[in-house]
mmCIF file of C-alpha atoms and ligand atoms in Angstrom:
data_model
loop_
_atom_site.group_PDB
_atom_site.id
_atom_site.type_symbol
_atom_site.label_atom_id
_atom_site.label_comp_id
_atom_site.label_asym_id
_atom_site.label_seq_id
_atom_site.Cartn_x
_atom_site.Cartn_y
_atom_site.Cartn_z
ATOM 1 C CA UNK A 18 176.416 170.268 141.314
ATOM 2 C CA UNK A 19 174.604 171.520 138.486
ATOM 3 C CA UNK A 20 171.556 170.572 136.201
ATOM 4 C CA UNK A 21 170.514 168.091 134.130
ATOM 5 C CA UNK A 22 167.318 166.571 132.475
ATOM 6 C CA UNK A 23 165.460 163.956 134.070
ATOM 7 C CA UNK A 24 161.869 161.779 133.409
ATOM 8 C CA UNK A 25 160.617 162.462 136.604
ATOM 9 C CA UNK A 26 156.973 160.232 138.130
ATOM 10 C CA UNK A 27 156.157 163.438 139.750
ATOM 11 C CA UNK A 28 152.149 163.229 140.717
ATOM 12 C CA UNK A 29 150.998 160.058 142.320
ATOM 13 C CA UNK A 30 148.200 159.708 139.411
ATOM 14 C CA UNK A 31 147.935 157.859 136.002
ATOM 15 C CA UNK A 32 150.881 159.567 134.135
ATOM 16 C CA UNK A 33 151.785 162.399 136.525
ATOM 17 C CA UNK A 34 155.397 162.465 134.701
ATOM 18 C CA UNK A 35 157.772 164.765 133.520
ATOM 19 C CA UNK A 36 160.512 165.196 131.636
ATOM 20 C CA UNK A 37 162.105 168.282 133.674
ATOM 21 C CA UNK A 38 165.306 169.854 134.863
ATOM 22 C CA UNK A 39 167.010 168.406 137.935
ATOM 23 C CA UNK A 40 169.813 168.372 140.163
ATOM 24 C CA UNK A 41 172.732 166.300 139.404
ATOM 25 C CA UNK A 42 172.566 163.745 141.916
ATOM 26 C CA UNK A 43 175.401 164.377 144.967
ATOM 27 C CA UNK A 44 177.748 161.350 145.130
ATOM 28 C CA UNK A 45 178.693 159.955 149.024
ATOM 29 C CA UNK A 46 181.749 158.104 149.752
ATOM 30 C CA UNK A 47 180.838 155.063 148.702
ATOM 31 C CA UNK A 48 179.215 156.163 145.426
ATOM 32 C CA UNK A 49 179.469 156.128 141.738
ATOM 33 C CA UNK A 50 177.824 158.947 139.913
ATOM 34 C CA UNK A 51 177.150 157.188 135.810
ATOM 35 C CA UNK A 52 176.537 159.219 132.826
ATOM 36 C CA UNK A 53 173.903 157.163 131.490
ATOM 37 C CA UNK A 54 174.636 155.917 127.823
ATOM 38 C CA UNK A 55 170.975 153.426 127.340
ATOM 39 C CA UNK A 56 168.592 153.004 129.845
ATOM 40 C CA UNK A 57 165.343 150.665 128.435
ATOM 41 C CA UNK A 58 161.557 150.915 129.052
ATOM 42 C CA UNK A 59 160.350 147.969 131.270
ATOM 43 C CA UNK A 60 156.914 146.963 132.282
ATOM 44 C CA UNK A 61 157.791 147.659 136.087
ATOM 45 C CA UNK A 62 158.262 151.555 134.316
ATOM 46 C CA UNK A 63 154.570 151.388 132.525
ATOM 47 C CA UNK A 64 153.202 149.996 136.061
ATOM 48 C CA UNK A 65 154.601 153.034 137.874
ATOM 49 C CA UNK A 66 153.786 155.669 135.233
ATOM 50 C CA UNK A 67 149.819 154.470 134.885
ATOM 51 C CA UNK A 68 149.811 154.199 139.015
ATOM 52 C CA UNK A 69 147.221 151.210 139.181
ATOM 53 C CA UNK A 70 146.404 150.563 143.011
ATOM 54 C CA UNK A 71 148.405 147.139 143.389
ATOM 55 C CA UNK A 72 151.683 148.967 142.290
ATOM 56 C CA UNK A 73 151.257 151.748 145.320
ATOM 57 C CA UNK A 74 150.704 148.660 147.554
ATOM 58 C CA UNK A 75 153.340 146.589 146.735
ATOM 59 C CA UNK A 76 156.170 148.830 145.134
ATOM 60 C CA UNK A 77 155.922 151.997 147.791
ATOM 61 C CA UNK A 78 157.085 154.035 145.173
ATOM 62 C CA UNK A 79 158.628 157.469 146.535
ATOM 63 C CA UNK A 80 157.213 160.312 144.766
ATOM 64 C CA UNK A 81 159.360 162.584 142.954
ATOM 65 C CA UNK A 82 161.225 159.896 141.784
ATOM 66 C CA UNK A 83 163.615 159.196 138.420
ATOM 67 C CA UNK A 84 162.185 156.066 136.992
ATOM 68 C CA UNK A 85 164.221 154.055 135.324
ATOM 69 C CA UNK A 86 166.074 150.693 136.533
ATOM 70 C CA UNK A 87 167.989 148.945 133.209
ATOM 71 C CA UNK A 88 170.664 150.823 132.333
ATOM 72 C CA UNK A 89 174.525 150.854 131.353
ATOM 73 C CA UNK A 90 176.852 154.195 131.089
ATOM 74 C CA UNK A 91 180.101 155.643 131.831
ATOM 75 C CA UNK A 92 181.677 156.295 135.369
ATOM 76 C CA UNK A 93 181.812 160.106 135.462
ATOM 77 C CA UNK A 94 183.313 160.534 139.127
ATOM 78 C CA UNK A 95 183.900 158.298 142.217
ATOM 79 C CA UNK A 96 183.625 158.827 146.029
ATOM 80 C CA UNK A 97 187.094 158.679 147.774
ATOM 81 C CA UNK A 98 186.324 155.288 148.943
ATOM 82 C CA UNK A 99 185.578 153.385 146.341
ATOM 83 C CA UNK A 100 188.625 151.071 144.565
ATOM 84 C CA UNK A 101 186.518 149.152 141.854
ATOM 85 C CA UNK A 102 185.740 151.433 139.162
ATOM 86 C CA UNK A 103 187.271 154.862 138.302
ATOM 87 C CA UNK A 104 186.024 157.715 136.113
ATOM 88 C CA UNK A 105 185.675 156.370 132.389
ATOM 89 C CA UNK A 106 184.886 152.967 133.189
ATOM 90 C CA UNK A 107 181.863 151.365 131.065
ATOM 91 C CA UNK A 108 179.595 149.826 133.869
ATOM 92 C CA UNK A 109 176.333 147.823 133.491
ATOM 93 C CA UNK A 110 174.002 148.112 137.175
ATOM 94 C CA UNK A 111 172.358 146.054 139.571
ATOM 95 C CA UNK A 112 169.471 148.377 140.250
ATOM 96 C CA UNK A 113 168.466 146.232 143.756
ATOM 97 C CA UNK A 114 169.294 148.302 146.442
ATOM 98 C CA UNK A 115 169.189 145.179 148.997
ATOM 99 C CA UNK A 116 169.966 145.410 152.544
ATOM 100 C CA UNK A 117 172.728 143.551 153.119
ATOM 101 C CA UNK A 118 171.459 142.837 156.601
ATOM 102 C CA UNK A 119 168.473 141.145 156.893
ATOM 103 C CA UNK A 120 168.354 137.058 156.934
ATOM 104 C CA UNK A 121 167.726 136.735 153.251
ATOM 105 C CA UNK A 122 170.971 138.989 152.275
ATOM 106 C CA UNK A 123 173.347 137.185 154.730
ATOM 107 C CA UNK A 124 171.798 133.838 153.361
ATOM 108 C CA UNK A 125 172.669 135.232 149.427
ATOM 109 C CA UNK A 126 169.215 135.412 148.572
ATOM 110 C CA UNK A 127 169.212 139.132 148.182
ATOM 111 C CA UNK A 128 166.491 138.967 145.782
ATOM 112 C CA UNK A 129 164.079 138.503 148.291
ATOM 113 C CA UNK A 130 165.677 140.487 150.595
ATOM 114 C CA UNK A 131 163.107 142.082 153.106
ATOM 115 C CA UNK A 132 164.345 145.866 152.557
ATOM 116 C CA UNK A 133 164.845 146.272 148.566
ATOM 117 C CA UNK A 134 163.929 149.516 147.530
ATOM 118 C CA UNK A 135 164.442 149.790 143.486
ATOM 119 C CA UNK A 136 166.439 152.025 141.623
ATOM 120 C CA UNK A 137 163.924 153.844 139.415
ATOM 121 C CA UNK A 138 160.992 153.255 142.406
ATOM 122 C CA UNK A 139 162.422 153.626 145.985
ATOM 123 C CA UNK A 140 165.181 155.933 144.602
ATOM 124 C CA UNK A 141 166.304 158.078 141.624
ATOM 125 C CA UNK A 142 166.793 156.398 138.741
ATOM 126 C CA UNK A 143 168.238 155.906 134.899
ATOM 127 C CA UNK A 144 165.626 157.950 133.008
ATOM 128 C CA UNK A 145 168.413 160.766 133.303
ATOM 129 C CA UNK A 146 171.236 162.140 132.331
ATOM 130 C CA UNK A 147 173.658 161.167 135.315
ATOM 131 C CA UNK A 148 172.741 158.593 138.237
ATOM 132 C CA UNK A 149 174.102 158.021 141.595
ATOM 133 C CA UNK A 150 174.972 153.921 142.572
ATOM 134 C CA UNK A 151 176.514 152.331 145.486
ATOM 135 C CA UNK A 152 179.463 150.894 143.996
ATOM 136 C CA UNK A 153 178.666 147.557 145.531
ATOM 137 C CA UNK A 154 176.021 147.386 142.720
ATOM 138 C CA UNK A 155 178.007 148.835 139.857
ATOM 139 C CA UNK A 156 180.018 146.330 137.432
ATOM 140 C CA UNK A 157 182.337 146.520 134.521
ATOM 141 C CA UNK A 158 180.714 146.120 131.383
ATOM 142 C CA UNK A 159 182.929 144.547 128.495
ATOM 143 C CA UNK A 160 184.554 146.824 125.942
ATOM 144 C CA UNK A 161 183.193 144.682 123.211
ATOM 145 C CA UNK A 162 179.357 144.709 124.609
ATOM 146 C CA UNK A 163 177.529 147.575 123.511
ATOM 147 C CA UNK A 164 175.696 149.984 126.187
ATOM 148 C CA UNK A 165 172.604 149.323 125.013
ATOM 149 C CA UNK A 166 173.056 144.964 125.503
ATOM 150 C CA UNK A 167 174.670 146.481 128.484
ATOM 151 C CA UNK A 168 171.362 147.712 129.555
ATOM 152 C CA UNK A 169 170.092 144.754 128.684
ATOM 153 C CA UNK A 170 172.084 142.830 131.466
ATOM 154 C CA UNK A 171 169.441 143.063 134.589
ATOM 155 C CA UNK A 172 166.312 141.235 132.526
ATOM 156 C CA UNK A 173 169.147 138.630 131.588
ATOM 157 C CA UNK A 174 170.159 138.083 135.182
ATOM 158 C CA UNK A 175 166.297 137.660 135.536
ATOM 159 C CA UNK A 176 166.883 135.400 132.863
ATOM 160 C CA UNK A 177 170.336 133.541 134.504
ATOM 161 C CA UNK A 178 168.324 133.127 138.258
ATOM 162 C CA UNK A 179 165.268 131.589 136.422
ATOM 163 C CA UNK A 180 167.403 129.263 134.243
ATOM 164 C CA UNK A 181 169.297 128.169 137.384
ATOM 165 C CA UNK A 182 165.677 127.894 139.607
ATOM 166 C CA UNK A 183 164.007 125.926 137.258
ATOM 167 C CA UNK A 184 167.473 123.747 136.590
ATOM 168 C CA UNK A 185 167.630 123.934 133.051
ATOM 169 C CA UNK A 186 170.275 120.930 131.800
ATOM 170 C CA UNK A 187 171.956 120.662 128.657
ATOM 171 C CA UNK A 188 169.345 118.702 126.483
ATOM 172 C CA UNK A 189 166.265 119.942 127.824
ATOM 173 C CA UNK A 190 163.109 121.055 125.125
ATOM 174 C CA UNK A 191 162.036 124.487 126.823
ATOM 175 C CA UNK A 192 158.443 126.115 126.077
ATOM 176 C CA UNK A 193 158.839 129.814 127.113
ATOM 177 C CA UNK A 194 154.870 130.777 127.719
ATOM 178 C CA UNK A 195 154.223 134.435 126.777
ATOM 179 C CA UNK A 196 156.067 136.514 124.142
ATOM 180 C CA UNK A 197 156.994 139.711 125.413
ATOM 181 C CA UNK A 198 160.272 141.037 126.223
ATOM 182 C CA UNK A 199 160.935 138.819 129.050
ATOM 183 C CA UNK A 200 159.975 135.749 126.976
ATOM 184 C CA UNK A 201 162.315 136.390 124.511
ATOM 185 C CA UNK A 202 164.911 136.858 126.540
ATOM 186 C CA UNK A 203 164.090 133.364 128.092
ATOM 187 C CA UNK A 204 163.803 131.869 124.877
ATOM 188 C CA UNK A 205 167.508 133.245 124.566
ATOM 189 C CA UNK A 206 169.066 132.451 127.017
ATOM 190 C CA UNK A 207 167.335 129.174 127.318
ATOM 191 C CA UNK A 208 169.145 128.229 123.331
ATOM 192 C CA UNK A 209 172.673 129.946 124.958
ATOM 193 C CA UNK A 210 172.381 127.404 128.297
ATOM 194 C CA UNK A 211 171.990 124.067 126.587
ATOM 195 C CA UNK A 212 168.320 123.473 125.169
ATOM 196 C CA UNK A 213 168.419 121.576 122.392
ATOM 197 C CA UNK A 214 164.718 123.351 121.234
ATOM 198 C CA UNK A 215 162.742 126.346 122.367
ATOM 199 C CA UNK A 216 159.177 126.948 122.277
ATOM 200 C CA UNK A 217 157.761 129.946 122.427
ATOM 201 C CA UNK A 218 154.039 130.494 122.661
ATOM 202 C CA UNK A 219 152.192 134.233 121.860
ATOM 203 C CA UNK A 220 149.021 135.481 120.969
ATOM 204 C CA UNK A 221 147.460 136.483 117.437
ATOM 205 C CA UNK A 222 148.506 139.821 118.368
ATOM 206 C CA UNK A 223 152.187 138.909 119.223
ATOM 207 C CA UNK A 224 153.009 138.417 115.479
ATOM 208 C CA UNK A 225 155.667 140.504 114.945
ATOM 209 C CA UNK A 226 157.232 139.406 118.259
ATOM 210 C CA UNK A 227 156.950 135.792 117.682
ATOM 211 C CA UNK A 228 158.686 135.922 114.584
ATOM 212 C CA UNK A 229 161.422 137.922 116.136
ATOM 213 C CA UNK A 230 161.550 134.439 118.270
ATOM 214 C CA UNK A 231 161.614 132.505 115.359
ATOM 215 C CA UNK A 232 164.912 134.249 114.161
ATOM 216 C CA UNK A 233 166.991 133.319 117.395
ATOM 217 C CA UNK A 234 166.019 129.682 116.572
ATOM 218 C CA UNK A 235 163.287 129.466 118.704
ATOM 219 C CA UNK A 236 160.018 127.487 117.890
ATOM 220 C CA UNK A 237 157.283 130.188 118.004
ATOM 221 C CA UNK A 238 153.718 128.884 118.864
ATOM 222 C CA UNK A 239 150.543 131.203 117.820
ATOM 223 C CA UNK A 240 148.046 129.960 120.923
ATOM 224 C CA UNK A 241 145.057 130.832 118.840
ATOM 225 C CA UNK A 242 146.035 128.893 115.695
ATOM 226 C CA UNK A 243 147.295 125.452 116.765
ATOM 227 C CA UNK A 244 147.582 123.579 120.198
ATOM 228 C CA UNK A 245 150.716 124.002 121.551
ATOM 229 C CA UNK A 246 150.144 120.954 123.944
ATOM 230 C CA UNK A 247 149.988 118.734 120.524
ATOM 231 C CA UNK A 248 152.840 120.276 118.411
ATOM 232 C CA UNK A 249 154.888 120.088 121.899
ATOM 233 C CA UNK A 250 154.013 116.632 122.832
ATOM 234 C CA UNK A 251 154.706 115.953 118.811
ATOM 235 C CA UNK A 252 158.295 116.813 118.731
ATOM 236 C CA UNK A 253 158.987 114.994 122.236
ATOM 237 C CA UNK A 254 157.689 111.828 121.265
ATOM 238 C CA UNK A 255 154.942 112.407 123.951
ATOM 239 C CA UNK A 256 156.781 113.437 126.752
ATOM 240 C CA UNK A 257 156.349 117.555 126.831
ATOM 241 C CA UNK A 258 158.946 120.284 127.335
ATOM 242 C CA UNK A 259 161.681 119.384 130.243
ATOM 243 C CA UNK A 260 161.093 122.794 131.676
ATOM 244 C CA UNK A 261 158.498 125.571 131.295
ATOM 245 C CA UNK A 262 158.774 129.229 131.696
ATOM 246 C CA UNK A 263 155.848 131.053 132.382
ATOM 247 C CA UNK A 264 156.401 134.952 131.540
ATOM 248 C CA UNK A 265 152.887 136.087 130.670
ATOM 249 C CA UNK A 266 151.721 136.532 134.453
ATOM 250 C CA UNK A 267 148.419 136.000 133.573
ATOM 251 C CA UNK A 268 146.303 132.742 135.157
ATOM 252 C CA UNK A 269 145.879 131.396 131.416
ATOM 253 C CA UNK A 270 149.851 130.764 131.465
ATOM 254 C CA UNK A 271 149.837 129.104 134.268
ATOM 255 C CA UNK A 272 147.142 126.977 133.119
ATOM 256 C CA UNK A 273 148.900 126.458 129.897
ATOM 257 C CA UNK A 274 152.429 125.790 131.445
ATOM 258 C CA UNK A 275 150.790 122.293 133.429
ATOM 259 C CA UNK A 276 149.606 121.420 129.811
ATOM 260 C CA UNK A 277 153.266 122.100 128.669
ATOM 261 C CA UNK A 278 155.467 120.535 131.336
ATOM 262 C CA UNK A 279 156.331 116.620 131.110
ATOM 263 C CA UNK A 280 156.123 114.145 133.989
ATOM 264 C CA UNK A 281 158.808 115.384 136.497
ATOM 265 C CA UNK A 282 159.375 118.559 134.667
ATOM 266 C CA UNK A 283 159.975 122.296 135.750
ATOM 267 C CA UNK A 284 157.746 125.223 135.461
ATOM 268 C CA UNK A 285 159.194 128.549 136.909
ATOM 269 C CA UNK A 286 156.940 130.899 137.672
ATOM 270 C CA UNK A 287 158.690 134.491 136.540
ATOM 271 C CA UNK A 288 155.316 136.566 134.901
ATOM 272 C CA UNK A 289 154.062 138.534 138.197
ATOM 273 C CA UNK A 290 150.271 138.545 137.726
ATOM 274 C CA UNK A 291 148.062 140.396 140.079
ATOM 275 C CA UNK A 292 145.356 137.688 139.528
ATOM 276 C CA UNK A 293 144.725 134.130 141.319
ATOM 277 C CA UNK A 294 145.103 131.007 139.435
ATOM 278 C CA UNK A 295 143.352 127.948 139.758
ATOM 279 C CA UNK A 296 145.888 125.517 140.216
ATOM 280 C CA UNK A 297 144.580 121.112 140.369
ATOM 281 C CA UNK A 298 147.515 120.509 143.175
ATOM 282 C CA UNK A 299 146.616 116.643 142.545
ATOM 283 C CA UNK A 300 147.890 116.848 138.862
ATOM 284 C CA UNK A 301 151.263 118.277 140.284
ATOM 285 C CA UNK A 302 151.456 115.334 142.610
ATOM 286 C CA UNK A 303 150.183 112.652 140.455
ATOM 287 C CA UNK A 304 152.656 114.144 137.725
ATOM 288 C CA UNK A 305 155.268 115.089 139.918
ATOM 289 C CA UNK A 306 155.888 118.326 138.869
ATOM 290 C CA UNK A 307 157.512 121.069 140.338
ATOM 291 C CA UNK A 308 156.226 124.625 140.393
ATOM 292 C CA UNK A 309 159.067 127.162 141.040
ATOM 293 C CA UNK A 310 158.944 130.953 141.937
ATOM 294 C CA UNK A 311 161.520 132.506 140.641
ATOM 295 C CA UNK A 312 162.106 136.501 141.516
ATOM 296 C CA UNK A 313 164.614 139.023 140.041
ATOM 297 C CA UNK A 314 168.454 137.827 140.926
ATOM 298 C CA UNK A 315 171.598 137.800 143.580
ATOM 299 C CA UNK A 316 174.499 139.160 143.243
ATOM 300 C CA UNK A 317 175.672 135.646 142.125
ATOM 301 C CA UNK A 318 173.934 136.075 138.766
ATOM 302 C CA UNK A 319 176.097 140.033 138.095
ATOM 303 C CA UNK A 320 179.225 138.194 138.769
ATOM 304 C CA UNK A 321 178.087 135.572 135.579
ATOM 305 C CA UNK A 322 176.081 137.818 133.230
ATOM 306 C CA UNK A 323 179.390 139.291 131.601
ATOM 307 C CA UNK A 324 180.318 136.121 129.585
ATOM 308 C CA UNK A 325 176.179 135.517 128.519
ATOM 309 C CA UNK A 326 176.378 139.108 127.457
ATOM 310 C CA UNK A 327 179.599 138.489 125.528
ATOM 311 C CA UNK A 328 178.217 135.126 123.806
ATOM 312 C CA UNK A 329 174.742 135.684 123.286
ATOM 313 C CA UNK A 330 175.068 140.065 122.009
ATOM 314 C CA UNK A 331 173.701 139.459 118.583
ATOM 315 C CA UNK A 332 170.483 137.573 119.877
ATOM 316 C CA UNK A 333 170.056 139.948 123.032
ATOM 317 C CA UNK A 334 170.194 142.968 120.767
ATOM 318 C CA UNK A 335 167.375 141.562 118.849
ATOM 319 C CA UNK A 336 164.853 142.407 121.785
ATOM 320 C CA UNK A 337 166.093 146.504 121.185
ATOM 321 C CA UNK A 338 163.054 147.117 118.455
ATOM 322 C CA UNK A 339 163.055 150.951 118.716
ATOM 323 C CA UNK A 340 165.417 153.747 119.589
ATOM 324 C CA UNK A 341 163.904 157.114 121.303
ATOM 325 C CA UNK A 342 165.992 160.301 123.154
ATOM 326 C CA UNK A 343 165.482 160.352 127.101
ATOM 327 C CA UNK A 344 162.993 163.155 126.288
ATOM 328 C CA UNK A 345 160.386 160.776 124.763
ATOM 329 C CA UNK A 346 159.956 158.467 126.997
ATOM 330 C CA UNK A 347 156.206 159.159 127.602
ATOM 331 C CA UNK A 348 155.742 157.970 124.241
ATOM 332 C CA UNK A 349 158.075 154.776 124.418
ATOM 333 C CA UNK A 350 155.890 153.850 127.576
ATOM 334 C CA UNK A 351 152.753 154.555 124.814
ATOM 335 C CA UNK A 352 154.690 152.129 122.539
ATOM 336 C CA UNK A 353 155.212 149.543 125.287
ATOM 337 C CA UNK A 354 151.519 149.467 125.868
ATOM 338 C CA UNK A 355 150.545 148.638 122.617
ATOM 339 C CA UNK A 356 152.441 145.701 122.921
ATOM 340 C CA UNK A 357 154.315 147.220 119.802
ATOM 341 C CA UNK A 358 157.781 145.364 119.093
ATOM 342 C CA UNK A 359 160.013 144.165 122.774
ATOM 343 C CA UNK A 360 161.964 146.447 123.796
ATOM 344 C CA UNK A 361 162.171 151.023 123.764
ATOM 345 C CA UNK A 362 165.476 151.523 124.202
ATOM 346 C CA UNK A 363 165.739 155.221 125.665
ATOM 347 C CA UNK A 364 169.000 157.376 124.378
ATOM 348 C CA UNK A 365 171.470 160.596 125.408
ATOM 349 C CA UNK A 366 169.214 162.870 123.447
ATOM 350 C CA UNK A 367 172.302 163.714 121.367
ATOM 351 C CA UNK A 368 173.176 160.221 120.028
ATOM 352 C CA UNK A 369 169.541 159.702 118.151
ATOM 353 C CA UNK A 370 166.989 161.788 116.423
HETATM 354 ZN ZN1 LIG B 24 162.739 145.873 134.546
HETATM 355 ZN ZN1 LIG B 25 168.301 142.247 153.063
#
């Protein structure tokens, strides 16, 4: 097939990527090949571009690789065996490349699946102008969701496997630790699934972010100016939030999160810090509190994201805080680690300026 232009992790070093000419990826029998209309910046994207040692270890990235895993597009062509989407379809994609063997899979935990190589990691990815899928990961996206809340549907099936973890009831007070994109998504989601208040708790340098919170209805919290343990406790008569979300990944959340969580509460564990926490177990008996990991999503979560994306567009959208063309994405990955806005949405290079 012919060329396109792709953002290419080429040198296994801190940046080492370009944005270069490449081949149209070939399409098997099975396949879908997408013209990609969004694709967003992720932290999992930042990780792999500045190539600290932990990612090597525990991603394997293979080098050349498109990065890129959150995306939505158009079906441009379809191998002769595939029956559930046809050429002009608008698809959203589960970028897990699972198994579909091992234990795990045939158990429908294909999050944790012991083979699950990464769109945008393992293989090619979105950070280009066409992509190749399995079409057992591709799904229709809803005429009346826009691509870019389209590309928005894998960190809200993050979102939809936490929620479902961590049990999340209708009623519940929910204190979302941490304030970055995946926070706000919780906080989202969290207001869309029943809880009757959201907390949200940032830094002095997550201003601009937590107020973005505080439009969705959320409660934002600035850690350095006032206790959120007293304003939580406060509004629950003393009791603390139902369920806790800890999105930070850093051992301070965690610590925070205990303070946050009532007797018998929920804290799922979503932020992926490479650091150890200190955790007093006898608190978590005493209090009986449960402390849930809570990792990516199943396929169960694809087949409900379509309706979430449908209700909750006009707060999901609010997370999209700057719009570049695929051929600045080295600076939206700048952007993104400045902690500037949520989230870089990257477009066809012909759709923005
Ligand atoms: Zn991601
Ligand atoms: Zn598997």
């Amino acid at each position: 097939m012919g060329e396109m232009k792709a953002f290419v992790k080429v040198r296994p070093e801190p940046g080492g990527a370009e944005y270069l000419d490449w081949d149209v990826p070939n399409i098997g029998a099975g396949d879908v090949l997408i013209r990609v209309k969004a694709a967003g910046l992720c932290g999992t994207d930042m990780h792999l571009y500045e190539w600290p040692d932990n990612i090597v270890r525990e991603y394997k990235p293979k080098l050349p690789v498109v990065m890129g895993h959150e995306f939505a597009g158009i079906v441009a062509e379809v191998g002769p065996e595939v029956k559930t989407v046809k050429a002009g379809d608008r698809v959203m994609v589960n970028p897990l490349l699972y198994c579909e063997e091992c234990y795990f899979c045939k158990d429908g935990r294909q999050n944790i699946c012991d083979n699950r190589p990464l769109l945008g990691l393992g293989a090619d990815g979105a950070f280009a102008e066409f992509i190749s899928v399995r079409s057992s990961n591709v799904h229709r996206l809803d005429d009346a969701v826009p691509f870019e809340v389209g590309a928005l549907s894998e960190l809200t099936c993050v979102g939809l496997h936490a929620i479902e973890r961590a049990r999340l009831t209708g009623g519940d007070t929910v204190a979302v630790v941490g304030a970055g994109p995946l926070g706000f998504i919780m906080a989202v989601l969290s207001l869309h699934s029943g809880a009757v208040r959201v907390f949200v708790t940032g830094l002095k340098t997550d201003r601009e972010r937590l107020q973005l919170a505080g439009k969705i209805g959320a409660i934002p919290i600035i850690v350095e100016a006032e206790d959120p343990r007293e304003q939580i406790l406060e509004y629950t008569g003393g009791l603390g939030a139902d369920v806790v979300f800890e999105t930070a990944g850093a051992p301070s959340g965690v610590t925070q999160s205990l303070n946050l969580v009532r007797k018998g509460g929920r804290v799922g564990i979503l932020g992926q810090g490479h650091e150890a926490t200190e955790i007093p177990t006898a608190m978590l008996s005493f209090r009986e509190i449960e402390l849930v990991g809570t990792r990516a999503y199943t396929p169960r979560e694809w087949q409900r994201v379509s309706a979430m994306l449908l209700n909750a567009q006009h707060d999901l959208s609010q997370t999209i805080t700057r719009r570049l063309p695929l051929g600045k994405a080295e600076e939206g990955i700048k952007l993104m680690k400045g902690r500037e806005g949520l989230k870089v949405m990257l477009l066809p290079e012909d759709e923005v300026r």
